[in-house]
Amino acid sequence: MKEFKRYTVTTALPYANGPVHIGHLAGVYVPADIYVRYLRLRHKDVIFIGGSDEHGVPITLKARNEGVTPQQVVDRYHNIIKESFKKFGISYDIYSRTSSQIHHETAAEFFKTLYDKGEFVEKISKQYFDEAESQFLADRYIIGTCPKCEYEAAYGDQCENCGSSLSPEELINPRSVISGNKPILKETKHWYLPLDKYENWLKQWILEEHKEWKPNVYGQCKSWLDAGLFPRAVTRDLDWGVKVPLHEAENKVLYVWFDAPIGYISATKELRPDWEKYWKDAETKLVHFIGKDNIVFHCIIFPSMLKQEGSYILPENVPANEFLNLEGDKISTSRNWAVWLHEYLEDFPNKQDVLRYVLCANAPETKDSDFTWKDFQARNNNELVAILGNFINRALVLTHKYYDGKIPVPSEITDKEKEIREEILKIKSDLEKNIENYKFREALKDFMQISRIGNKYLADTEPWKLIKTDSERVKTIMYYSLQLCAISVVLGEIFLPFSMEKLRNMLNMEKTDWEDVLKFDLLKPEHKINQAELLFEIIDDAKIEEQLNKLAKTKEMNESSAKTVSPQKEEITYDDFVKQDIRVATILEAEKVPKADKLVKLLVDTGIDKRTIVSGIAEYYKPEEIIGKQVCVLVNLAPRKLRGIESAGMILMATDKDGSLKFVSPENLTANGSVIS
RNA sequence: GGCGAGGUAGCUCAGCUGGUUAGAGCGCAUGAUUCAUAAUCAUGAGGUCGGCGGUUCAAGCCCGCCUCUCGCUACCA
């Protein structure tokens, strides 16, 4: 493996429109923190970079809804996030933010460099524009009726009722969120990063030179590269963000995906005057810790920006994790289905390490994993308390009992002690290998193995019996047990910094070097240790029940709010209504449209004629089961081609609250062509 | 429909370029033990490695088809 002179470690910038939850921690911040603490202990030159991502449309919308400025929104969440990271022991060298002056300068400069090099492609397109407010409308600033489920308040990019993703032009009856007016389409100019031009070197760099990346990361990149890349707009018509540094681009800002990763660079600038060596020296190892939703940005888009800028290095690895579920369901900010870090810190004071432990032990390294409070309790009680805490306590209690808290002078060692030394040697090297390969779950197991060895050692040698017959031997046993405690402090502090600090104080131990653990003399004979305290305490059922109840309440609330029916549409006249020609028809033939998940091609007898209609019902009806069924058809709808098939009309469907579709049929057999009015 | 990742003991997961009786932790059962927060230690039960077919002397690992989960993507009048 290549040796690097220094490391730049970044963590995905949390979006400052909400606090941080356990999913973020397990996937990104806990593993990154372990990695960095490890590097520091080994005296590597490393900087650990984080910060809040504070631009983008959702923040401006939130601000609007709350009647405050975007800056006030991001100030609030930035502070919450920063504070909870700090309390949780995420050991950033700097936790910055993208609304800072230095970031605006850095990002604008970065854009300007690419612009001057002629990297961007300019394009003029038509966007919705609010004339009354004289501003362009981002997708999220347009609401209208969802073309799929007819929900009245769907956003321009997504319908929150049926979950389908949309583009603004699809909305029926679009309205501006700001003024309520109907927007017009107006031309606007934007700059695009031509990712398609970089395909060749990206393929070479990732697919050939980084086969060691995690399978999920590598596979995701391959998927994108094989599908072909497209130019991507780097600017937007918006007033919240980094101003585009061009005269002809007033009222435009950098698209948030473009400015956010540059935040890593600006934070480094803010941290150190010699920031450039962390970003521009080939002997620096750049590592991005992210979640799987960010793979394409950090593996393809940001590297493209860095490479085309010309002076930057590219990431050496991007260890992206999968997602953490909560009690079997996807974590969701909008449905409040989450364990929020700031709430955990209040509900479980001084138990940062318990959560760090559980999230690391169960981290979604290779696939989505599930956090349950029962597992949280079990890992605390059966592993932290029973294995680790118990071993430490046994060793310390016996030392106080037999030697008044002084480390005994060991006598001769036996094969048993030699064995232990060898085991520790192996544990240490395994642990190192695992950390360096981003296998934090395994590394944590390696660490726990130390206490397991200790517990077994005590059970095998039974010093509480030997003390009566062979007190010299007991000195060796206790000496070795205490060394195991000290070794735990050194190797364990990367995972459990708070508890290991506490243990260090109990052992009255100096800061020691990672490499010294193998000497088995971190605690010298005659050294006096302090009073023993419990490192971890048992978490009882009541405490777990509390959390489960909290979640049950959330679930209840979500269910009751899901029952809302979309409001009545605006009034129309009878004339409006009779324009629609709806007839009873019978399905004669039905077959699935190939290469489409949802489409069924139907031949229906409308009484007027027999015609082909394509309908998106394949998820709810099997073609063979609906032949002969009578349905309602809007027959005078303009024909349209779907997947190459001309569809003449529309089958009327009822959309249930879960989004499923059902036919609307006459109660009894009715003549085809009967008018519905 | 296309692409990617995953489907290994009750649970959470390891299994390197295919090679003897498939591993770990938790849970469970039995025994030992009391220094320790009813904690510890030992032993054991438990798997047709998602399904079917193929390549091979030999497949959890390679190939084909199917199926389920997650993600991206196309389609949705």
Short mmCIF file of C-alpha atoms in Angstrom, two decimals, chain A residues 89-291:
data_model
loop_
_atom_site.label_atom_id
_atom_site.label_comp_id
_atom_site.label_asym_id
_atom_site.label_seq_id
_atom_site.Cartn_x
_atom_site.Cartn_y
_atom_site.Cartn_z
CA GLY A 89 -16.97 13.63 20.41
CA ILE A 90 -16.66 13.96 16.66
CA SER A 91 -13.16 15.40 16.75
CA TYR A 92 -13.16 17.87 13.90
CA ASP A 93 -10.21 20.12 13.35
CA ILE A 94 -12.76 22.50 11.98
CA TYR A 95 -16.50 22.45 11.60
CA SER A 96 -17.27 25.28 9.22
CA ARG A 97 -20.22 26.41 7.10
CA THR A 98 -20.92 27.35 3.52
CA SER A 99 -22.53 30.68 4.30
CA SER A 100 -19.15 32.00 5.48
CA GLN A 101 -17.33 34.77 3.69
CA ILE A 102 -14.32 32.61 2.96
CA HIS A 103 -16.47 29.95 1.38
CA HIS A 104 -18.23 32.41 -0.88
CA GLU A 105 -14.88 33.69 -2.06
CA THR A 106 -13.41 30.24 -2.55
CA ALA A 107 -16.40 28.88 -4.42
CA ALA A 108 -16.69 31.94 -6.65
CA GLU A 109 -13.00 31.78 -7.43
CA PHE A 110 -13.25 28.09 -8.24
CA PHE A 111 -16.07 28.83 -10.65
CA LYS A 112 -14.11 31.70 -12.20
CA THR A 113 -11.07 29.50 -12.80
CA LEU A 114 -13.15 26.94 -14.66
CA TYR A 115 -14.95 29.69 -16.51
CA ASP A 116 -11.74 31.33 -17.62
CA LYS A 117 -10.41 28.00 -18.81
CA GLY A 118 -13.51 27.69 -20.95
CA GLU A 119 -14.66 24.52 -19.23
CA PHE A 120 -18.32 25.42 -19.07
CA VAL A 121 -20.95 25.12 -21.74
CA GLU A 122 -23.56 27.87 -21.93
CA LYS A 123 -27.17 27.02 -22.59
CA ILE A 124 -30.35 28.98 -22.81
CA SER A 125 -33.50 27.30 -21.61
CA LYS A 126 -37.02 28.21 -20.64
CA GLN A 127 -37.89 28.32 -16.98
CA TYR A 128 -40.99 29.30 -15.09
CA PHE A 129 -40.92 32.97 -14.11
CA ASP A 130 -43.09 34.87 -11.69
CA GLU A 131 -43.86 38.21 -13.37
CA ALA A 132 -45.30 39.92 -10.32
CA GLU A 133 -42.21 39.16 -8.26
CA SER A 134 -39.98 39.37 -11.33
CA GLN A 135 -37.98 36.30 -10.48
CA PHE A 136 -37.38 32.82 -11.80
CA LEU A 137 -38.95 29.99 -9.89
CA ALA A 138 -37.00 26.96 -8.74
CA ASP A 139 -38.80 23.62 -9.01
CA ARG A 140 -39.72 23.76 -5.39
CA TYR A 141 -41.23 27.20 -5.81
CA ILE A 142 -43.90 25.94 -8.15
CA ILE A 143 -46.89 24.01 -6.96
CA GLY A 144 -49.70 22.59 -8.96
CA THR A 145 -51.84 19.55 -9.46
CA CYS A 146 -49.98 16.28 -9.68
CA PRO A 147 -50.63 14.70 -13.07
CA LYS A 148 -50.62 11.26 -11.49
CA CYS A 149 -52.61 11.39 -8.33
CA GLU A 150 -54.26 14.78 -8.77
CA TYR A 151 -52.95 15.99 -5.45
CA GLU A 152 -53.37 19.77 -5.53
CA ALA A 153 -50.17 20.86 -3.85
CA ALA A 154 -47.47 18.89 -5.63
CA TYR A 155 -44.07 20.56 -5.98
CA GLY A 156 -42.36 21.10 -9.29
CA ASP A 157 -39.87 18.35 -8.57
CA GLN A 158 -41.88 15.91 -6.54
CA CYS A 159 -45.39 15.09 -5.39
CA GLU A 160 -45.37 14.49 -1.67
CA ASN A 161 -48.70 12.69 -1.84
CA CYS A 162 -47.87 9.89 -4.25
CA GLY A 163 -44.09 10.23 -4.09
CA SER A 164 -43.51 10.40 -7.80
CA SER A 165 -40.80 12.68 -9.11
CA LEU A 166 -41.93 15.37 -11.51
CA SER A 167 -40.65 18.19 -13.61
CA PRO A 168 -42.32 21.61 -13.35
CA GLU A 169 -43.78 21.49 -16.87
CA GLU A 170 -45.81 18.39 -15.95
CA LEU A 171 -47.81 20.15 -13.27
CA ILE A 172 -51.38 20.94 -14.13
CA ASN A 173 -52.33 24.48 -13.25
CA PRO A 174 -48.90 25.59 -11.98
CA ARG A 175 -48.80 28.39 -9.42
CA SER A 176 -45.97 30.39 -7.90
CA VAL A 177 -45.41 29.66 -4.23
CA ILE A 178 -44.48 33.30 -3.69
CA SER A 179 -47.34 35.17 -5.26
CA GLY A 180 -49.81 32.49 -6.14
CA ASN A 181 -49.80 33.76 -9.72
CA LYS A 182 -49.60 31.61 -12.77
CA PRO A 183 -45.95 31.70 -13.90
CA ILE A 184 -44.86 32.18 -17.48
CA LEU A 185 -42.04 30.44 -19.30
CA LYS A 186 -39.10 32.75 -19.87
CA GLU A 187 -35.66 32.28 -21.33
CA THR A 188 -32.66 32.20 -19.05
CA LYS A 189 -28.98 31.43 -19.52
CA HIS A 190 -27.01 28.95 -17.45
CA TRP A 191 -23.58 27.40 -17.31
CA TYR A 192 -23.11 23.66 -17.46
CA LEU A 193 -20.28 21.37 -16.53
CA PRO A 194 -19.87 19.03 -19.51
CA LEU A 195 -19.42 15.77 -17.62
CA ASP A 196 -19.78 13.82 -20.85
CA LYS A 197 -16.40 15.17 -21.95
CA TYR A 198 -14.70 13.66 -18.91
CA GLU A 199 -16.00 10.13 -19.36
CA ASN A 200 -12.75 8.75 -20.67
CA TRP A 201 -10.47 9.79 -17.89
CA LEU A 202 -13.15 9.08 -15.28
CA LYS A 203 -13.46 5.54 -16.56
CA GLN A 204 -9.73 5.08 -16.49
CA TRP A 205 -9.37 6.63 -13.05
CA ILE A 206 -12.22 4.78 -11.34
CA LEU A 207 -12.81 1.57 -13.24
CA GLU A 208 -9.14 0.80 -13.85
CA GLU A 209 -7.22 2.52 -11.11
CA HIS A 210 -9.59 2.16 -8.17
CA LYS A 211 -10.85 -1.37 -8.26
CA GLU A 212 -10.24 -1.48 -4.52
CA TRP A 213 -13.12 0.84 -3.75
CA LYS A 214 -16.02 -0.74 -1.90
CA PRO A 215 -18.27 -2.82 -4.18
CA ASN A 216 -21.28 -0.59 -3.64
CA VAL A 217 -19.24 2.51 -4.55
CA TYR A 218 -17.47 0.98 -7.50
CA GLY A 219 -20.67 -0.57 -8.83
CA GLN A 220 -22.61 2.65 -8.54
CA CYS A 221 -19.92 4.54 -10.44
CA LYS A 222 -19.76 1.89 -13.13
CA SER A 223 -23.50 2.11 -13.52
CA TRP A 224 -23.33 5.87 -14.07
CA LEU A 225 -20.35 5.73 -16.37
CA ASP A 226 -21.85 2.96 -18.48
CA ALA A 227 -25.10 4.86 -18.83
CA GLY A 228 -23.24 7.90 -20.10
CA LEU A 229 -22.88 11.30 -18.44
CA PHE A 230 -24.55 14.57 -19.38
CA PRO A 231 -23.74 18.24 -18.90
CA ARG A 232 -25.01 19.47 -15.58
CA ALA A 233 -26.08 23.02 -14.77
CA VAL A 234 -23.84 24.68 -12.20
CA THR A 235 -25.86 27.88 -11.87
CA ARG A 236 -29.43 28.70 -10.89
CA ASP A 237 -31.78 31.64 -10.79
CA LEU A 238 -32.00 32.16 -7.07
CA ASP A 239 -30.87 34.75 -4.58
CA TRP A 240 -29.69 32.48 -1.75
CA GLY A 241 -26.23 31.08 -2.36
CA VAL A 242 -22.86 31.97 -3.79
CA LYS A 243 -23.24 34.74 -6.37
CA VAL A 244 -22.01 33.79 -9.80
CA PRO A 245 -18.97 36.03 -10.34
CA LEU A 246 -19.94 37.26 -13.80
CA HIS A 247 -21.47 40.57 -14.81
CA GLU A 248 -24.02 38.90 -17.02
CA ALA A 249 -25.17 36.66 -14.20
CA GLU A 250 -26.82 38.95 -11.75
CA ASN A 251 -29.44 37.26 -9.60
CA LYS A 252 -27.83 33.92 -10.26
CA VAL A 253 -26.05 31.72 -7.76
CA LEU A 254 -23.99 28.57 -7.97
CA TYR A 255 -26.07 25.43 -7.82
CA VAL A 256 -25.79 24.04 -4.31
CA TRP A 257 -24.20 20.77 -5.42
CA PHE A 258 -21.38 22.79 -7.00
CA ASP A 259 -20.65 24.98 -4.05
CA ALA A 260 -21.12 22.44 -1.25
CA PRO A 261 -18.09 20.18 -1.83
CA ILE A 262 -15.93 23.25 -2.30
CA GLY A 263 -16.87 23.81 1.32
CA TYR A 264 -14.27 21.19 2.22
CA ILE A 265 -11.65 23.36 0.62
CA SER A 266 -12.79 26.62 2.15
CA ALA A 267 -12.92 25.03 5.59
CA THR A 268 -9.33 23.90 5.15
CA LYS A 269 -8.37 27.42 4.10
CA GLU A 270 -10.03 28.77 7.19
CA LEU A 271 -8.19 26.23 9.32
CA ARG A 272 -4.65 26.62 8.07
CA PRO A 273 -2.64 29.09 6.03
CA ASP A 274 -0.75 26.18 4.49
CA TRP A 275 -4.01 24.62 3.30
CA GLU A 276 -2.76 24.01 -0.20
CA LYS A 277 -0.55 21.08 0.70
CA TYR A 278 -3.66 19.26 1.94
CA TRP A 279 -5.36 19.67 -1.41
CA LYS A 280 -2.71 19.99 -4.05
CA ASP A 281 0.16 17.72 -3.07
CA ALA A 282 0.22 14.27 -4.62
CA GLU A 283 1.53 12.89 -1.34
CA THR A 284 -1.69 13.78 0.43
CA LYS A 285 -4.35 11.12 0.80
CA LEU A 286 -7.81 12.60 0.35
CA VAL A 287 -10.66 10.53 1.79
CA HIS A 288 -14.35 11.44 1.66
CA PHE A 289 -16.69 9.82 4.17
CA ILE A 290 -20.25 9.95 2.82
CA GLY A 291 -23.56 8.09 2.63
#
